[in-house]
Amino acid sequence: QKEVEQNSGPLSVPEGAIASLNCTYSDRGSQSFFWYRQYSGKSPELIMFIYSNGDKEDGRFTAQLNKASQYVSLLIRDSQPSDSATYLCAVKMDSSYKLIFGSGTRLLVRP
Amino acid sequence: KAGVTQTPRYLIKTRGQQVTLSCSPISGHRSVSWYQQTPGQGLQFLFEYFSETQRNKGNFPGRFSGRQFSNSRSEMNVSTLELGDSALYLCASSLTSSGETQYFGPGTRLLVL
């Protein structure tokens, strides 16, 4: 079992819709959770981080964390074609200095 | 504030050669992490440095090494290059000693022929 799992996609949504990206992790001691966006040929760009159970909103983005279910998600409201990218979920394990990344979900927003 | 910078941006080497990649973190950031990204394996952690000390190392062979200088700049070295070392090498810096909230540089794309 991979430490951080994501559906590789592609997840295709129409412009203006809500895109829902999901991530599960295996280590219950994980403390910090991150979402990065990576455009083709570019480096990952931090979108959001979340530490506590519940929702965290930043503009059109909402991160949701459920530690009991070991599940973290990213919602993108009013999706735009410019949101088309690969979204990487990253988890910081307890007492570790490294981030473990999922393989990423490719999002395609259709005009 | 300037972001993370990496040099060179592109590199072509042949098998058996060695290569050194450089990373300058965001000003004030003291933690530097290195990752390898390939289409097949995704983003994999190489090592992390803080205050010139390696605190964590990923599951890579000893051909991969790194170091950090007193100004927090970091270098990684790969010796005896193999075709499978072709990848995007990413450096990420963070402010806190815990290494959280990492910000990535543009990466160095290495091609081994």
mmCIF file of C-alpha atoms in Angstrom:
data_model
loop_
_atom_site.group_PDB
_atom_site.id
_atom_site.type_symbol
_atom_site.label_atom_id
_atom_site.label_comp_id
_atom_site.label_asym_id
_atom_site.label_seq_id
_atom_site.Cartn_x
_atom_site.Cartn_y
_atom_site.Cartn_z
ATOM 1 C CA GLN A 1 0.000 0.000 0.000
ATOM 2 C CA LYS A 2 1.321 3.412 -0.963
ATOM 3 C CA GLU A 3 1.742 5.919 1.838
ATOM 4 C CA VAL A 4 -0.214 8.616 -0.009
ATOM 5 C CA GLU A 5 -2.724 7.664 -2.670
ATOM 6 C CA GLN A 6 -4.451 9.723 -5.285
ATOM 7 C CA ASN A 7 -6.518 8.830 -8.318
ATOM 8 C CA SER A 8 -4.336 9.626 -11.324
ATOM 9 C CA GLY A 9 -7.298 10.841 -13.387
ATOM 10 C CA PRO A 10 -7.740 12.653 -15.584
ATOM 11 C CA LEU A 11 -10.628 14.282 -13.807
ATOM 12 C CA SER A 12 -12.568 16.222 -16.408
ATOM 13 C CA VAL A 13 -15.009 18.951 -15.362
ATOM 14 C CA PRO A 14 -16.733 21.723 -17.306
ATOM 15 C CA GLU A 15 -15.778 25.337 -16.754
ATOM 16 C CA GLY A 16 -17.600 26.793 -13.748
ATOM 17 C CA ALA A 17 -18.117 23.437 -12.042
ATOM 18 C CA ILE A 18 -16.713 22.251 -8.727
ATOM 19 C CA ALA A 19 -13.689 19.968 -9.012
ATOM 20 C CA SER A 20 -13.171 17.540 -6.145
ATOM 21 C CA LEU A 21 -9.741 16.003 -5.667
ATOM 22 C CA ASN A 22 -9.156 13.300 -3.106
ATOM 23 C CA CYS A 23 -6.204 11.867 -1.236
ATOM 24 C CA THR A 24 -5.826 9.124 1.365
ATOM 25 C CA TYR A 25 -2.818 8.429 3.556
ATOM 26 C CA SER A 26 -1.690 5.468 5.566
ATOM 27 C CA ASP A 27 0.189 6.894 8.572
ATOM 28 C CA ARG A 28 -2.150 7.889 11.401
ATOM 29 C CA GLY A 29 0.648 9.955 12.894
ATOM 30 C CA SER A 30 0.598 12.363 9.966
ATOM 31 C CA GLN A 31 0.321 15.928 11.117
ATOM 32 C CA SER A 32 0.411 18.254 8.143
ATOM 33 C CA PHE A 33 -1.200 18.089 4.740
ATOM 34 C CA PHE A 34 -0.457 20.077 1.625
ATOM 35 C CA TRP A 35 -1.877 20.569 -1.831
ATOM 36 C CA TYR A 36 0.424 21.570 -4.666
ATOM 37 C CA ARG A 37 -0.459 22.399 -8.242
ATOM 38 C CA GLN A 38 1.957 21.497 -11.018
ATOM 39 C CA TYR A 39 1.604 22.672 -14.575
ATOM 40 C CA SER A 40 3.253 20.586 -17.261
ATOM 41 C CA GLY A 41 6.982 21.275 -17.378
ATOM 42 C CA LYS A 42 6.886 23.439 -14.248
ATOM 43 C CA SER A 43 7.660 22.875 -10.584
ATOM 44 C CA PRO A 44 5.007 22.314 -7.898
ATOM 45 C CA GLU A 45 3.323 25.425 -6.531
ATOM 46 C CA LEU A 46 1.844 25.429 -3.023
ATOM 47 C CA ILE A 47 -1.923 26.002 -2.995
ATOM 48 C CA MET A 48 -2.939 25.250 0.563
ATOM 49 C CA PHE A 49 -1.963 23.496 3.741
ATOM 50 C CA ILE A 50 -4.173 22.160 6.510
ATOM 51 C CA TYR A 51 -3.337 20.815 9.950
ATOM 52 C CA SER A 52 -6.668 20.448 11.759
ATOM 53 C CA ASN A 53 -9.775 18.425 11.057
ATOM 54 C CA GLY A 54 -12.442 20.281 9.153
ATOM 55 C CA ASP A 55 -12.462 22.731 6.291
ATOM 56 C CA LYS A 56 -10.087 25.509 5.348
ATOM 57 C CA GLU A 57 -11.049 27.974 2.652
ATOM 58 C CA ASP A 58 -8.864 30.247 0.556
ATOM 59 C CA GLY A 59 -10.579 31.954 -2.331
ATOM 60 C CA ARG A 60 -11.949 29.347 -4.717
ATOM 61 C CA PHE A 61 -10.086 26.565 -2.909
ATOM 62 C CA THR A 62 -11.268 24.561 0.089
ATOM 63 C CA ALA A 63 -9.186 21.896 1.766
ATOM 64 C CA GLN A 64 -10.962 19.301 3.879
ATOM 65 C CA LEU A 65 -9.263 17.033 6.399
ATOM 66 C CA ASN A 66 -10.667 14.009 8.183
ATOM 67 C CA LYS A 67 -7.955 12.379 10.284
ATOM 68 C CA ALA A 68 -10.224 9.597 11.521
ATOM 69 C CA SER A 69 -10.793 8.474 7.939
ATOM 70 C CA GLN A 70 -7.231 9.415 6.899
ATOM 71 C CA TYR A 71 -8.618 11.461 4.079
ATOM 72 C CA VAL A 72 -7.859 14.911 2.718
ATOM 73 C CA SER A 73 -9.542 16.602 -0.202
ATOM 74 C CA LEU A 74 -9.327 19.756 -2.265
ATOM 75 C CA LEU A 75 -12.381 21.449 -3.738
ATOM 76 C CA ILE A 76 -12.010 23.987 -6.514
ATOM 77 C CA ARG A 77 -15.099 26.103 -7.039
ATOM 78 C CA ASP A 78 -15.905 27.868 -10.324
ATOM 79 C CA SER A 79 -13.219 25.845 -12.102
ATOM 80 C CA GLN A 80 -11.374 27.645 -14.876
ATOM 81 C CA PRO A 81 -9.416 26.230 -17.825
ATOM 82 C CA SER A 82 -6.313 27.731 -16.185
ATOM 83 C CA ASP A 83 -6.866 25.301 -13.289
ATOM 84 C CA SER A 84 -6.009 22.439 -15.637
ATOM 85 C CA ALA A 85 -2.909 20.914 -14.069
ATOM 86 C CA THR A 86 -1.745 18.030 -11.916
ATOM 87 C CA TYR A 87 -2.624 18.373 -8.253
ATOM 88 C CA LEU A 88 -0.266 16.779 -5.779
ATOM 89 C CA CYS A 89 -1.223 15.816 -2.260
ATOM 90 C CA ALA A 90 1.658 15.796 0.238
ATOM 91 C CA VAL A 91 1.740 14.550 3.800
ATOM 92 C CA LYS A 92 4.242 15.237 6.538
ATOM 93 C CA MET A 93 4.643 12.247 8.761
ATOM 94 C CA ASP A 94 4.906 12.793 12.488
ATOM 95 C CA SER A 95 8.480 13.529 13.642
ATOM 96 C CA SER A 96 9.743 13.483 10.078
ATOM 97 C CA TYR A 97 11.319 16.289 8.140
ATOM 98 C CA LYS A 98 10.160 15.084 4.754
ATOM 99 C CA LEU A 99 7.021 15.326 2.701
ATOM 100 C CA ILE A 100 5.554 12.215 1.134
ATOM 101 C CA PHE A 101 3.813 12.951 -2.137
ATOM 102 C CA GLY A 102 1.007 11.174 -3.890
ATOM 103 C CA SER A 103 1.341 10.496 -7.586
ATOM 104 C CA GLY A 104 -0.981 13.376 -8.415
ATOM 105 C CA THR A 105 -4.380 13.801 -10.050
ATOM 106 C CA ARG A 106 -4.549 15.392 -13.466
ATOM 107 C CA LEU A 107 -7.413 17.876 -13.693
ATOM 108 C CA LEU A 108 -8.817 18.987 -17.027
ATOM 109 C CA VAL A 109 -11.286 21.880 -17.078
ATOM 110 C CA ARG A 110 -13.210 21.977 -20.346
ATOM 111 C CA PRO A 111 -14.164 25.463 -21.689
ATOM 112 C CA LYS B 1 11.438 38.393 -1.832
ATOM 113 C CA ALA B 2 13.168 36.201 -4.408
ATOM 114 C CA GLY B 3 12.079 32.595 -4.673
ATOM 115 C CA VAL B 4 14.111 29.426 -4.644
ATOM 116 C CA THR B 5 16.688 29.375 -7.408
ATOM 117 C CA GLN B 6 18.310 26.344 -8.954
ATOM 118 C CA THR B 7 21.218 26.067 -11.340
ATOM 119 C CA PRO B 8 21.667 24.879 -13.942
ATOM 120 C CA ARG B 9 18.150 24.599 -15.332
ATOM 121 C CA TYR B 10 19.045 21.981 -17.919
ATOM 122 C CA LEU B 11 21.867 19.514 -18.116
ATOM 123 C CA ILE B 12 22.894 16.741 -20.464
ATOM 124 C CA LYS B 13 25.404 14.180 -19.272
ATOM 125 C CA THR B 14 26.554 10.747 -20.339
ATOM 126 C CA ARG B 15 26.546 7.542 -18.335
ATOM 127 C CA GLY B 16 29.356 7.298 -15.837
ATOM 128 C CA GLN B 17 29.807 11.033 -15.433
ATOM 129 C CA GLN B 18 29.001 12.939 -12.288
ATOM 130 C CA VAL B 19 26.917 16.039 -11.815
ATOM 131 C CA THR B 20 26.494 18.761 -9.188
ATOM 132 C CA LEU B 21 23.283 20.713 -8.850
ATOM 133 C CA SER B 22 22.901 23.895 -6.850
ATOM 134 C CA CYS B 23 20.017 25.374 -4.884
ATOM 135 C CA SER B 24 19.675 28.753 -3.201
ATOM 136 C CA PRO B 25 16.732 28.887 -0.788
ATOM 137 C CA ILE B 26 14.420 31.794 -0.126
ATOM 138 C CA SER B 27 16.181 34.395 1.994
ATOM 139 C CA GLY B 28 15.820 33.481 5.654
ATOM 140 C CA HIS B 29 14.892 29.867 4.961
ATOM 141 C CA ARG B 30 17.204 27.389 6.615
ATOM 142 C CA SER B 31 15.744 24.041 5.588
ATOM 143 C CA VAL B 32 16.436 22.696 2.111
ATOM 144 C CA SER B 33 14.980 19.482 0.723
ATOM 145 C CA TRP B 34 15.748 17.725 -2.544
ATOM 146 C CA TYR B 35 13.353 15.625 -4.598
ATOM 147 C CA GLN B 36 13.582 13.603 -7.778
ATOM 148 C CA GLN B 37 10.592 13.607 -10.101
ATOM 149 C CA THR B 38 10.136 11.066 -12.866
ATOM 150 C CA PRO B 39 7.010 10.110 -14.837
ATOM 151 C CA GLY B 40 7.068 6.607 -13.437
ATOM 152 C CA GLN B 41 7.912 7.212 -9.778
ATOM 153 C CA GLY B 42 6.526 10.682 -9.194
ATOM 154 C CA LEU B 43 8.083 12.952 -6.593
ATOM 155 C CA GLN B 44 10.513 11.102 -4.385
ATOM 156 C CA PHE B 45 12.351 12.537 -1.407
ATOM 157 C CA LEU B 46 16.140 12.516 -1.604
ATOM 158 C CA PHE B 47 17.344 14.334 1.518
ATOM 159 C CA GLU B 48 16.773 17.322 3.751
ATOM 160 C CA TYR B 49 19.293 19.692 5.312
ATOM 161 C CA PHE B 50 19.014 22.170 8.128
ATOM 162 C CA SER B 51 21.891 24.213 9.487
ATOM 163 C CA GLU B 52 24.387 22.242 7.406
ATOM 164 C CA THR B 53 23.162 18.916 8.847
ATOM 165 C CA GLN B 54 21.406 16.177 6.938
ATOM 166 C CA ARG B 55 18.373 15.260 9.016
ATOM 167 C CA ASN B 56 16.629 12.849 6.715
ATOM 168 C CA LYS B 57 17.575 10.746 3.734
ATOM 169 C CA GLY B 58 15.343 8.970 1.246
ATOM 170 C CA ASN B 59 15.773 5.542 -0.235
ATOM 171 C CA PHE B 60 18.377 6.330 -2.864
ATOM 172 C CA PRO B 61 21.788 4.735 -3.466
ATOM 173 C CA GLY B 62 24.955 6.267 -2.087
ATOM 174 C CA ARG B 63 25.701 7.772 -5.496
ATOM 175 C CA PHE B 64 23.328 10.528 -4.456
ATOM 176 C CA SER B 65 24.791 12.913 -1.919
ATOM 177 C CA GLY B 66 24.340 16.449 -0.815
ATOM 178 C CA ARG B 67 25.527 19.170 1.462
ATOM 179 C CA GLN B 68 24.476 22.527 2.819
ATOM 180 C CA PHE B 69 26.634 25.562 3.366
ATOM 181 C CA SER B 70 26.542 28.080 6.181
ATOM 182 C CA ASN B 71 24.516 30.497 4.025
ATOM 183 C CA SER B 72 21.875 27.725 3.599
ATOM 184 C CA ARG B 73 22.701 27.182 -0.050
ATOM 185 C CA SER B 74 22.726 23.509 -0.912
ATOM 186 C CA GLU B 75 24.266 21.268 -3.505
ATOM 187 C CA MET B 76 23.495 17.735 -4.505
ATOM 188 C CA ASN B 77 25.851 15.458 -6.345
ATOM 189 C CA VAL B 78 25.180 12.339 -8.358
ATOM 190 C CA SER B 79 28.167 10.209 -9.240
ATOM 191 C CA THR B 80 28.479 7.469 -11.855
ATOM 192 C CA LEU B 81 25.337 8.581 -13.653
ATOM 193 C CA GLU B 82 22.921 5.980 -14.966
ATOM 194 C CA LEU B 83 20.251 6.341 -17.630
ATOM 195 C CA GLY B 84 17.606 6.035 -14.923
ATOM 196 C CA ASP B 85 18.893 9.167 -13.223
ATOM 197 C CA SER B 86 17.287 11.236 -15.960
ATOM 198 C CA ALA B 87 14.715 13.274 -14.086
ATOM 199 C CA LEU B 88 13.622 16.654 -12.851
ATOM 200 C CA TYR B 89 15.502 17.456 -9.653
ATOM 201 C CA LEU B 90 13.623 19.803 -7.411
ATOM 202 C CA CYS B 91 14.842 21.758 -4.450
ATOM 203 C CA ALA B 92 12.427 23.081 -1.850
ATOM 204 C CA SER B 93 13.074 25.458 1.011
ATOM 205 C CA SER B 94 11.157 26.153 4.178
ATOM 206 C CA LEU B 95 11.408 28.671 6.950
ATOM 207 C CA THR B 96 10.872 26.575 10.011
ATOM 208 C CA SER B 97 13.076 23.892 11.410
ATOM 209 C CA SER B 98 10.262 21.393 11.034
ATOM 210 C CA GLY B 99 10.570 21.633 7.277
ATOM 211 C CA GLU B 100 6.907 22.332 6.711
ATOM 212 C CA THR B 101 5.378 24.543 4.046
ATOM 213 C CA GLN B 102 8.009 23.883 1.450
ATOM 214 C CA TYR B 103 8.412 26.150 -1.554
ATOM 215 C CA PHE B 104 9.869 24.659 -4.688
ATOM 216 C CA GLY B 105 12.433 26.011 -7.079
ATOM 217 C CA PRO B 106 12.066 25.689 -10.874
ATOM 218 C CA GLY B 107 14.066 22.478 -10.929
ATOM 219 C CA THR B 108 17.008 21.156 -12.890
ATOM 220 C CA ARG B 109 16.148 18.842 -15.734
ATOM 221 C CA LEU B 110 18.873 16.238 -16.121
ATOM 222 C CA LEU B 111 19.145 14.024 -19.170
ATOM 223 C CA VAL B 112 21.608 11.141 -19.062
ATOM 224 C CA LEU B 113 22.569 9.685 -22.428
#
